[in-house]
Coordinates of N, CA, C and O in Angstrom, one line a residue:
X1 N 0.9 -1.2 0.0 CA 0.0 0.0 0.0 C 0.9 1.2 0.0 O 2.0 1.1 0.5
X2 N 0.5 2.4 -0.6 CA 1.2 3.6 -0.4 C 0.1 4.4 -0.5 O -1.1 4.1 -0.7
X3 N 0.5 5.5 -0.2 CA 0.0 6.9 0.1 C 0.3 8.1 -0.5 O 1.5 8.0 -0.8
X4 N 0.0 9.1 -0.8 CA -0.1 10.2 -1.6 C -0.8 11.9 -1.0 O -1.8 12.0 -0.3
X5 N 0.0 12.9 -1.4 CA 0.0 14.0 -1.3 C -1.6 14.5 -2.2 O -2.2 15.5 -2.2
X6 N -1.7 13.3 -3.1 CA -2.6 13.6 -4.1 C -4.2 13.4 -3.6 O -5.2 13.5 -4.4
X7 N -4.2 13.0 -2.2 CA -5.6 12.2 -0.8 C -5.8 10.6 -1.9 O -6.9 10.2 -2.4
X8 N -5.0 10.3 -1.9 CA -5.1 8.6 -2.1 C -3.9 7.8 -2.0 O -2.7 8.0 -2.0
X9 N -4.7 7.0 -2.0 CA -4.1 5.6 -1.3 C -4.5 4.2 -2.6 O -5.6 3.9 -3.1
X10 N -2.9 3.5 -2.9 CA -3.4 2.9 -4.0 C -2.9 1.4 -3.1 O -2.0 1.6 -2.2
X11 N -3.3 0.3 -3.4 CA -3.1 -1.1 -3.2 C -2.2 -1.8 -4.3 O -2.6 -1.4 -5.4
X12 N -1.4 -2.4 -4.4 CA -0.5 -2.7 -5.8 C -0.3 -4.3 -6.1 O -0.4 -4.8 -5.0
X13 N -0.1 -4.9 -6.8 CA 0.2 -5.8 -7.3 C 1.7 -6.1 -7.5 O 2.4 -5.9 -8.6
X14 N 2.2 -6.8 -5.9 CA 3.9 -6.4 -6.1 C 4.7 -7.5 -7.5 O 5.9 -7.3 -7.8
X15 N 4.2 -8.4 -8.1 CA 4.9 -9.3 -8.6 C 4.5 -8.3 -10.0 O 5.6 -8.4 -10.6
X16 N 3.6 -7.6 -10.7 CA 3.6 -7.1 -11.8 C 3.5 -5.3 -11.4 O 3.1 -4.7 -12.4
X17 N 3.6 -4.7 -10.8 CA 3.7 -3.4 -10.2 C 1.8 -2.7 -10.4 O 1.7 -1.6 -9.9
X18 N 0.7 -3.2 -11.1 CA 0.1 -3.3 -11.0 C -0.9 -2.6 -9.9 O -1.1 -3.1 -8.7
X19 N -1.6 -1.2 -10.5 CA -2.2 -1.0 -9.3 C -4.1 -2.0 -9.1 O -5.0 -2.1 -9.9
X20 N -3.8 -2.5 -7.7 CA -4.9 -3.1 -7.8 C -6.6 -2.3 -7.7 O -7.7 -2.5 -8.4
X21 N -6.2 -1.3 -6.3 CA -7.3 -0.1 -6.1 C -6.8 0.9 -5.9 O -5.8 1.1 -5.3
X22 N -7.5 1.5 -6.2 CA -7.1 3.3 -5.5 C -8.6 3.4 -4.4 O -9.8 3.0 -4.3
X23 N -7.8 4.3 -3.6 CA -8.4 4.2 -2.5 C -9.0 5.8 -1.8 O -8.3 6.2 -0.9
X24 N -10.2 6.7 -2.1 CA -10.0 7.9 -2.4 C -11.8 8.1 -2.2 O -12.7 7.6 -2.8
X25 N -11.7 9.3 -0.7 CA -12.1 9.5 0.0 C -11.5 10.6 0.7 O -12.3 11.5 0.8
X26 N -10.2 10.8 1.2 CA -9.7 11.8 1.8 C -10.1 12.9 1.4 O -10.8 12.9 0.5
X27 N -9.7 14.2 2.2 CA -9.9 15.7 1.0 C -8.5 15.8 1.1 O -8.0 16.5 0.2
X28 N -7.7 15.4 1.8 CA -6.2 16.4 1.4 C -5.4 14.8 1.7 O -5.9 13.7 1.7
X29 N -3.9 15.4 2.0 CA -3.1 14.3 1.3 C -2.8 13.2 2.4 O -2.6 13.4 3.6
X30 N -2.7 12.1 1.9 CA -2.4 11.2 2.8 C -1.4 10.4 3.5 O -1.2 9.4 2.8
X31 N -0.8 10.5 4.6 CA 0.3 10.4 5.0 C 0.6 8.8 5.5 O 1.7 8.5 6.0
X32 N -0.2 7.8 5.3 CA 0.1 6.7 6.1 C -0.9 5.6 5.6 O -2.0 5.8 6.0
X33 N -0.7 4.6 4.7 CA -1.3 3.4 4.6 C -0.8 1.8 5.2 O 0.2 1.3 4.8
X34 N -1.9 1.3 6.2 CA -0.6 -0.3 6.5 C -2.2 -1.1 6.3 O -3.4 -0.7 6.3
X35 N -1.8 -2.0 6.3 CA -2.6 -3.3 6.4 C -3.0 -4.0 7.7 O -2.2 -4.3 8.6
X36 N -3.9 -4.2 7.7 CA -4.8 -5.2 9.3 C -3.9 -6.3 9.4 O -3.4 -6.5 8.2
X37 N -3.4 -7.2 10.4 CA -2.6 -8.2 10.4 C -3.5 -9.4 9.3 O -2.9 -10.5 9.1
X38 N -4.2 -9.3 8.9 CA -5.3 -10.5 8.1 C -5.1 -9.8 6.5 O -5.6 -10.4 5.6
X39 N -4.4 -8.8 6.3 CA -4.6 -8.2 5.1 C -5.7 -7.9 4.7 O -5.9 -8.0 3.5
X40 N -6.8 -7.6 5.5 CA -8.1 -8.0 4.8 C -9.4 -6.5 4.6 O -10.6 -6.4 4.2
X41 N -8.4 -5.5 5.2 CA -8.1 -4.2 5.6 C -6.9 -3.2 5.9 O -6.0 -3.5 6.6
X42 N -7.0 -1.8 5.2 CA -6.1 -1.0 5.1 C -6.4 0.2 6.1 O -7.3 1.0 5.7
X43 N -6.0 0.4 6.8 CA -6.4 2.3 7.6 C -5.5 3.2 6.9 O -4.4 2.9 6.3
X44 N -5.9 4.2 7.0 CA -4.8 5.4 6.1 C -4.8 6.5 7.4 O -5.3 6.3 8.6
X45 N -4.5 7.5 7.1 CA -4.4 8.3 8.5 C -4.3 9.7 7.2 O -3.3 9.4 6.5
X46 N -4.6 10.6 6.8 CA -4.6 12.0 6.4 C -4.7 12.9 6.9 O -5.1 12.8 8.1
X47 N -4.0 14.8 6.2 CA -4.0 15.7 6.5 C -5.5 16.2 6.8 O -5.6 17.3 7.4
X48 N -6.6 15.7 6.4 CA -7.6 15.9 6.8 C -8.3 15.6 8.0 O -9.5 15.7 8.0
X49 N -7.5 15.3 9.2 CA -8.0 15.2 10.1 C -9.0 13.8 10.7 O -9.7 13.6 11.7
X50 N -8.7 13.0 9.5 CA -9.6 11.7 9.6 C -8.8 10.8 9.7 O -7.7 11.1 9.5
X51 N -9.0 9.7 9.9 CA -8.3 8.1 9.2 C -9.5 7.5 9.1 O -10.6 7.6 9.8
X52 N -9.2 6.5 7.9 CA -10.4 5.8 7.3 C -9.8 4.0 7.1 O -8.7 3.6 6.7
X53 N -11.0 3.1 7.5 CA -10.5 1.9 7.6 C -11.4 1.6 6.1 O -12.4 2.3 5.7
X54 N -10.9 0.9 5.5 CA -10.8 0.2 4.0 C -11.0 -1.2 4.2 O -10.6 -1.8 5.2
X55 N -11.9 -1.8 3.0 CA -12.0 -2.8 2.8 C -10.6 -3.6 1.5 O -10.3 -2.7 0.7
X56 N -10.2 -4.3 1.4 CA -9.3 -4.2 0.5 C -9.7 -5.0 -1.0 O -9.4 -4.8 -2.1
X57 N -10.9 -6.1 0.0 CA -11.6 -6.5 -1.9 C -12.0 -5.6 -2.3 O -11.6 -5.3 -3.4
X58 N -12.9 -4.8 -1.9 CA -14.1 -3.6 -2.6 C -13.1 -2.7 -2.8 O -13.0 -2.7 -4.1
X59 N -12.3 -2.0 -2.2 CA -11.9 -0.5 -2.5 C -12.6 0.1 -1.2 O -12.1 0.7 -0.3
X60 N -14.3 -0.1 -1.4 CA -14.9 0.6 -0.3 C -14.1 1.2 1.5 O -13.6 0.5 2.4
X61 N -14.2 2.6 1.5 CA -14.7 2.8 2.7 C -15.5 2.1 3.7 O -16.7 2.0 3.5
X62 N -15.0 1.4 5.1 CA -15.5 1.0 5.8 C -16.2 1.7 7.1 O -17.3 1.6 7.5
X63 N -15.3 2.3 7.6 CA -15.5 3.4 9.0 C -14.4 4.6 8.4 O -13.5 4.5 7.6
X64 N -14.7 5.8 9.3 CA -14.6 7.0 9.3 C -13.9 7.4 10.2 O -14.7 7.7 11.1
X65 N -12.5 7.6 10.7 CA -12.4 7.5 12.5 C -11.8 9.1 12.7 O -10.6 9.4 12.6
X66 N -13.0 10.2 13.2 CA -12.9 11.4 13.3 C -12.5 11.5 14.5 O -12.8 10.4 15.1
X67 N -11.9 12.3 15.2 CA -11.6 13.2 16.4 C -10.5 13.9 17.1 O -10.4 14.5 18.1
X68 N -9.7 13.6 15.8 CA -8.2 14.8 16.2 C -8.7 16.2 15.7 O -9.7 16.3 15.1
X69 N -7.9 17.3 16.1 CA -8.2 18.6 15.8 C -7.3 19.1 14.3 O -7.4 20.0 13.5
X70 N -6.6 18.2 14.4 CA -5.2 18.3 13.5 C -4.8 17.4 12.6 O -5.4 16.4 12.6
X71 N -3.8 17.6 11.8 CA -3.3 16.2 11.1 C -3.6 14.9 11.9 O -3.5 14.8 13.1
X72 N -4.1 13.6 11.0 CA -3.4 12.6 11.1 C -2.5 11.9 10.9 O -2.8 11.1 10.0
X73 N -1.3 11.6 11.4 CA 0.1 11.5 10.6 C 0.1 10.1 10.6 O 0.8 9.9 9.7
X74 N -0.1 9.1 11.0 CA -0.1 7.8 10.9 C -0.9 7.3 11.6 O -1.2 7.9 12.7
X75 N -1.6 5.9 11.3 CA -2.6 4.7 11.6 C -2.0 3.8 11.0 O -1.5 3.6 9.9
X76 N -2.3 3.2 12.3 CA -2.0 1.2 12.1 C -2.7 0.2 13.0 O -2.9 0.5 14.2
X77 N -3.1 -0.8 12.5 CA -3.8 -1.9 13.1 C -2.4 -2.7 14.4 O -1.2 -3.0 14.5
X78 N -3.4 -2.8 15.1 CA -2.6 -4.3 16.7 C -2.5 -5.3 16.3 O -3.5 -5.8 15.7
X79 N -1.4 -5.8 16.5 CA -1.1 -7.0 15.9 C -2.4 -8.4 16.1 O -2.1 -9.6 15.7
X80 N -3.5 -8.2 16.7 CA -4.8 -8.5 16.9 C -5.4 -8.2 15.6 O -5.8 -9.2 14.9
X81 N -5.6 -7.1 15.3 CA -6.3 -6.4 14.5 C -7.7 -5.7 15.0 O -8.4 -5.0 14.3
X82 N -7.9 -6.3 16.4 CA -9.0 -5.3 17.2 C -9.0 -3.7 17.9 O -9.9 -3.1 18.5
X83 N -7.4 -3.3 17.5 CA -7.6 -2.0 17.5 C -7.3 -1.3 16.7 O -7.6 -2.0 15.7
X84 N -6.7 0.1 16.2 CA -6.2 0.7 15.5 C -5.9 2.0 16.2 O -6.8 2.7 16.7
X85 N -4.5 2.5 16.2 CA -3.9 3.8 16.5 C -3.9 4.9 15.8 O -3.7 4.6 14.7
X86 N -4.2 6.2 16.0 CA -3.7 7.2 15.0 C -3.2 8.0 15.9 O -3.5 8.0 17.1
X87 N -2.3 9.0 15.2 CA -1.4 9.9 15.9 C -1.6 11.0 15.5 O -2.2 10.9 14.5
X88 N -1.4 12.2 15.8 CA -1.6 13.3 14.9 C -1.0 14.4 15.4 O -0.4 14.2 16.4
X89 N -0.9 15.7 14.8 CA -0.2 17.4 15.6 C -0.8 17.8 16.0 O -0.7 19.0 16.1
X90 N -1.9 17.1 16.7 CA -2.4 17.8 17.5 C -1.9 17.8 19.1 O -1.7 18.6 20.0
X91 N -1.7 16.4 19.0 CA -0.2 16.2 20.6 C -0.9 14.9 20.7 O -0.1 14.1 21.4
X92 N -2.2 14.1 20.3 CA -3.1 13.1 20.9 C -2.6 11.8 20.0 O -2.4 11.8 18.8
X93 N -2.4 10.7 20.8 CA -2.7 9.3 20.2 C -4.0 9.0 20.5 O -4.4 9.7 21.4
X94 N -4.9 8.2 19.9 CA -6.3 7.8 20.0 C -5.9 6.7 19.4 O -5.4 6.7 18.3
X95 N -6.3 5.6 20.2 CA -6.9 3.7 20.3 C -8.5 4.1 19.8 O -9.3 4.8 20.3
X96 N -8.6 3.1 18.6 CA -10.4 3.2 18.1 C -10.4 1.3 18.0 O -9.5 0.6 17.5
X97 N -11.5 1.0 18.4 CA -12.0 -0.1 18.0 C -12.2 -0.4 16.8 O -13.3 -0.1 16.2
X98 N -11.2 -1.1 16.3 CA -11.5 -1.5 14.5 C -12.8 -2.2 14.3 O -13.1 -2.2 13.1
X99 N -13.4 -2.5 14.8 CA -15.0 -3.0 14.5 C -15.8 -1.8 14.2 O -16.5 -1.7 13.2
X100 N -15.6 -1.0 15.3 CA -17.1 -0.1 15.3 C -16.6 1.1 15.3 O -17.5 1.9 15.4
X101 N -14.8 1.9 15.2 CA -14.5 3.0 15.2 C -15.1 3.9 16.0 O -15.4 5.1 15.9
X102 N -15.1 2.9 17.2 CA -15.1 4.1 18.5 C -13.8 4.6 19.1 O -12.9 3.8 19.2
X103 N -13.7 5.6 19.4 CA -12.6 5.7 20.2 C -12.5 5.4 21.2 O -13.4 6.0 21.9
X104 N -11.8 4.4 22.2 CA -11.8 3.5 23.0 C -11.0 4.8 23.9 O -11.6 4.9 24.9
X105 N -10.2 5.3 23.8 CA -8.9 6.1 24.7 C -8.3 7.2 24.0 O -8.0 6.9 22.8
X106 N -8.0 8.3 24.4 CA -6.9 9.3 23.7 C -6.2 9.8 25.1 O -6.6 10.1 26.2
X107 N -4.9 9.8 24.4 CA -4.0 10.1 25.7 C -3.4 11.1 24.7 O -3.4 11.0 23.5
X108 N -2.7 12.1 25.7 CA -1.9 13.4 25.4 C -0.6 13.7 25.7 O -0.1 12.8 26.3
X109 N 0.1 14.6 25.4 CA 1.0 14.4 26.2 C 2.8 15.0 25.3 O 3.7 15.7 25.7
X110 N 2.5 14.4 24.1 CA 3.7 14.7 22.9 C 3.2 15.3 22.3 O 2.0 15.1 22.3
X111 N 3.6 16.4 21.4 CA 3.6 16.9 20.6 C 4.3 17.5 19.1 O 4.8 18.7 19.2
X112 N 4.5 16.9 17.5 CA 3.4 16.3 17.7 C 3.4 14.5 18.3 O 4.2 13.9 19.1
X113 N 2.5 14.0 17.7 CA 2.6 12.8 18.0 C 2.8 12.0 16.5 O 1.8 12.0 15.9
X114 N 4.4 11.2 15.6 CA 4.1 11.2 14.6 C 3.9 9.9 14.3 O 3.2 9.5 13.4
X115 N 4.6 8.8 15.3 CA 3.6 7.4 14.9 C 3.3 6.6 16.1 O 3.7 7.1 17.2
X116 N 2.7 5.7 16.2 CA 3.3 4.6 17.2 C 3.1 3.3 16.8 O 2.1 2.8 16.2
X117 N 4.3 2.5 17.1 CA 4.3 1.1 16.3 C 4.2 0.3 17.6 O 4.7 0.7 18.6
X118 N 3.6 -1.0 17.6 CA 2.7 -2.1 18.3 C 4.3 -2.7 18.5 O 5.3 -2.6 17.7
X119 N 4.2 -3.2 20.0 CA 4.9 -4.8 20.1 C 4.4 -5.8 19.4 O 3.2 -5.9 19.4
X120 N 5.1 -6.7 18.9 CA 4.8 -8.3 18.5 C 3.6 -8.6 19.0 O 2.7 -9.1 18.3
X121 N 3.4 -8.3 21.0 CA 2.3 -9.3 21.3 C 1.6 -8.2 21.5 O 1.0 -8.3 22.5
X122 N 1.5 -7.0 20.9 CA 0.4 -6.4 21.5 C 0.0 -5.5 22.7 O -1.0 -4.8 22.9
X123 N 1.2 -5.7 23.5 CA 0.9 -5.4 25.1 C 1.2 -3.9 25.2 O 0.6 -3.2 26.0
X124 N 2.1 -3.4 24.3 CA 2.4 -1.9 25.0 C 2.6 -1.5 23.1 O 2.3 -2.2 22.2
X125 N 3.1 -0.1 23.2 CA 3.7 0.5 22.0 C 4.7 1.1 22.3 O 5.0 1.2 23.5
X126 N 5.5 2.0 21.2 CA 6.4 2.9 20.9 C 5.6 4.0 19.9 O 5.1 3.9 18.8
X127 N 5.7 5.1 20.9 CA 5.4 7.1 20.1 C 6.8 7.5 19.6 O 7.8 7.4 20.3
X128 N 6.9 8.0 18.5 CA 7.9 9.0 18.0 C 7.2 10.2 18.1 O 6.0 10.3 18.0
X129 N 8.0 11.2 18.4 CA 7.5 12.9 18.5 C 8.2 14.0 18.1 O 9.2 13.9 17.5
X130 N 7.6 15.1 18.6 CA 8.3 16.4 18.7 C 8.5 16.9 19.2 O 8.5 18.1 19.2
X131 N 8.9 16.0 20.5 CA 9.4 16.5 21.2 C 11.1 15.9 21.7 O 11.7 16.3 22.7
X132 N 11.4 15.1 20.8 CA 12.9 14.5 21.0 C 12.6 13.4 21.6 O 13.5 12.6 21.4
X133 N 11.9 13.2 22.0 CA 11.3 11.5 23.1 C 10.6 10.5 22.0 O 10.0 10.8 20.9
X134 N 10.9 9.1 22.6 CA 10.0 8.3 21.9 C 9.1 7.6 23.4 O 9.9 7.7 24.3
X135 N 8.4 7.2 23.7 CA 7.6 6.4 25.1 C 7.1 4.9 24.5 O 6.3 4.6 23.5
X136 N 7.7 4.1 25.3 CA 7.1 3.0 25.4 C 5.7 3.1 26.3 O 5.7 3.7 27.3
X137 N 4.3 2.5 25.9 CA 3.0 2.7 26.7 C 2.4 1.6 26.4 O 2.3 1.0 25.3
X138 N 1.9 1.4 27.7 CA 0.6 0.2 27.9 C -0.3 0.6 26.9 O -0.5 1.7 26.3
X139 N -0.7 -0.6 26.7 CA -2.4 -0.5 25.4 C -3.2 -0.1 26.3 O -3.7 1.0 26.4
X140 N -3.3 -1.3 27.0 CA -4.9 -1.2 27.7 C -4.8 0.3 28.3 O -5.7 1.1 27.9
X141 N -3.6 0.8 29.7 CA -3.8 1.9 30.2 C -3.5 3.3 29.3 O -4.2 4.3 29.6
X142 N -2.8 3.2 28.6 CA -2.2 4.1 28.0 C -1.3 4.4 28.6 O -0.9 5.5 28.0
X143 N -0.4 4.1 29.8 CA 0.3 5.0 30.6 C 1.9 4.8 30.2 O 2.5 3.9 29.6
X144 N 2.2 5.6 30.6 CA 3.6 5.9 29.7 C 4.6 5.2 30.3 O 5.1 6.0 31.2
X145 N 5.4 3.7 30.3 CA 6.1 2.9 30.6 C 7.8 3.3 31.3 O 8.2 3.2 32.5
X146 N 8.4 3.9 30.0 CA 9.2 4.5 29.4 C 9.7 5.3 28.6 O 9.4 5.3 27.4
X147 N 10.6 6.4 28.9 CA 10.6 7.7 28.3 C 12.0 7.3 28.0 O 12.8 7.0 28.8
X148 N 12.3 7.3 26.4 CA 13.3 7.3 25.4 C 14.1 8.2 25.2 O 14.3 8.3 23.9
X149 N 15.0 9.2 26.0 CA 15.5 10.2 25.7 C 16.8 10.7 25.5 O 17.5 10.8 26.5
X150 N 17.5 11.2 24.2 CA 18.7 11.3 24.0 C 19.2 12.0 22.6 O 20.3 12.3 22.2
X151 N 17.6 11.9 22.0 CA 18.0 12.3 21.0 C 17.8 14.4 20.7 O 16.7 14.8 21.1
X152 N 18.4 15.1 20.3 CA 18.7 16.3 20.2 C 17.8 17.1 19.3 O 17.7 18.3 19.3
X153 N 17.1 16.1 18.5 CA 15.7 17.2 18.1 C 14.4 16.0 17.6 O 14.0 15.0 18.2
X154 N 14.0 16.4 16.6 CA 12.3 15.7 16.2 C 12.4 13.9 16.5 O 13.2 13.5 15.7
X155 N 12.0 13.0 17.1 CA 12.0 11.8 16.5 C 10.8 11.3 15.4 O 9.6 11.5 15.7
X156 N 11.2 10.8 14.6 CA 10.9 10.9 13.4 C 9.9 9.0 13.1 O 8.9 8.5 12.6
X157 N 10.7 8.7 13.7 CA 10.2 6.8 13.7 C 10.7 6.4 14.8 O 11.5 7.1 15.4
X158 N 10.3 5.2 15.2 CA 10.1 4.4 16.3 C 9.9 3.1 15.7 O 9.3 3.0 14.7
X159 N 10.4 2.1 16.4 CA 10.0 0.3 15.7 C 10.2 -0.7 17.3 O 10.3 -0.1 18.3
X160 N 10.1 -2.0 17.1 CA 10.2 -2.3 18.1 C 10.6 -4.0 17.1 O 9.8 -4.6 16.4
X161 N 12.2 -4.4 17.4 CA 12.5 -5.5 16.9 C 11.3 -7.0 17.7 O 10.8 -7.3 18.7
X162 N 11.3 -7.7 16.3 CA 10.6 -9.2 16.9 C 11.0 -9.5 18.2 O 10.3 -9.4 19.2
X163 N 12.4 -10.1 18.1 CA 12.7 -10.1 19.6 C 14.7 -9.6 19.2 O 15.4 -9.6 18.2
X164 N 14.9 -9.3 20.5 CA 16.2 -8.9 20.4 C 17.2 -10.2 21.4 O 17.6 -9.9 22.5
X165 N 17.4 -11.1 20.9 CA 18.5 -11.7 22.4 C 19.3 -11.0 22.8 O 19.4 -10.6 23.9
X166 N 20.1 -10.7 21.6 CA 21.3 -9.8 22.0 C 21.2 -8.7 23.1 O 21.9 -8.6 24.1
X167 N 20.2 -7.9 22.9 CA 19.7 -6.7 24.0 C 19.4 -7.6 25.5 O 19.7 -7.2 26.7
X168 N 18.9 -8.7 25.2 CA 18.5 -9.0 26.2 C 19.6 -9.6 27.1 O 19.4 -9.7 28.3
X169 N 20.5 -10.0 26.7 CA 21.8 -10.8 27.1 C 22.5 -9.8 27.6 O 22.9 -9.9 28.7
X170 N 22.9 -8.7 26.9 CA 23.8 -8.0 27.4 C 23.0 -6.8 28.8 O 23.7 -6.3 29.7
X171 N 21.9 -6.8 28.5 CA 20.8 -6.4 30.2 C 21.0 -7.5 31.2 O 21.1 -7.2 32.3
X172 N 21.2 -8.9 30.8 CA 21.6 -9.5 32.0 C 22.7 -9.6 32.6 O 22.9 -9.7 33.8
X173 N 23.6 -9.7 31.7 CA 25.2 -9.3 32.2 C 25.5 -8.2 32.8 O 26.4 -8.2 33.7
X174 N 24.5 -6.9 32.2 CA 24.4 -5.8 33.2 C 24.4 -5.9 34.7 O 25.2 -5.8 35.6
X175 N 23.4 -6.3 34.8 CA 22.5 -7.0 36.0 C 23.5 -7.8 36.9 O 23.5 -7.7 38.2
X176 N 24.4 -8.7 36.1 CA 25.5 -9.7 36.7 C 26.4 -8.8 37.5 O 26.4 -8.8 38.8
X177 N 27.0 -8.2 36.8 CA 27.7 -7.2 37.1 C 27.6 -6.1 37.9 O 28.6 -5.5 38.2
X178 N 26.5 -5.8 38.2 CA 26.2 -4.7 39.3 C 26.2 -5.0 40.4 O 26.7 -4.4 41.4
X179 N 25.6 -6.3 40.3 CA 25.2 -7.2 41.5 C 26.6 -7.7 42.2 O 26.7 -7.9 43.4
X180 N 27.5 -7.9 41.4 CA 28.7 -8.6 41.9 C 29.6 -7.7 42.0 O 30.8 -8.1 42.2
X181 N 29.3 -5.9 42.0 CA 30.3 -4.8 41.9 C 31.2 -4.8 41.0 O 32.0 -3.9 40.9

């Protein structure tokens, strides 16, 4: 899937470059298309202040998911696919129920707010901002885990590897070592 300055969003055909749908609904341009973990659904996130969940056989518009004051800069489905995130400049992340596009939670806090990407299992995420921080945060509470700080101006992306051993090995050796002076 990709996204366009042009308010659409096309689906492609990667083995023949092939566009499959265009996807066009937005009024202005759109900053973020991913796929539901089932592929069976697309959310986009636009400068219009919306993100829209997509069907991917139809093309159709499925839900509408209104309530930032500002950009939407990125949406994405939980590795579930029972929620969906959007981020936006307005400072707010908002959790909506991918069934019924309620907004289940909006927490505040960064400004702006430009993505947040899911752990593997779902349990917490990663915010990139503008304010130099990235935060690890609970789903369900929203509450802010971990504050990521070091970097000297915008964070721009945020990811969260499958699993890391290496990270995790050399935290326990940490750990070894403190303990033993």
């Amino acid at each position: 899937a990709t996204s366009s300055e042009d308010s659409s969003a096309r689906l492609w055909y990667v083995d023949s470059g092939r566009c499959a749908r265009v996807l066009q609904d937005h009024k202005e341009a759109v900053y973020s298309a991913s796929f539901s973990p089932d592929s069976k659904q697309v959310v986009t996130a636009s400068e219009d202040g919306t993100a829209k969940i997509w069907v991917v056989k139809t093309g159709l518009c499925k839900l509408t998911l209104k309530g930032h004051n500002f950009a939407v800069l990125w949406a994405a489905f939980s590795p579930d696919g029972r929620s969906v995130t959007t981020t936006s400049s307005d400072g707010t992340l908002k959790i909506w129920n991918a069934k019924t596009g309620v907004c289940d939670r909006t927490l505040l806090g960064q400004k702006p707010v430009y993505l947040a990407s899911f752990a593997t299992d779902g349990s917490t995420f990663v915010t990139a901002s503008g304010d130099a921080t990235a935060k690890i945060c609970d789903l369900v509470t929203g509450e802010s885990k971990i504050v990521l700080s070091g970097h000297e101006s915008l964070v721009l992306g945020a990811s969260y590897a499958p699993s890391c051993p290496q990270a995790e090995q050399a935290e326990q050796q940490a750990e070894q070592k403190d303990e033993n002076g």
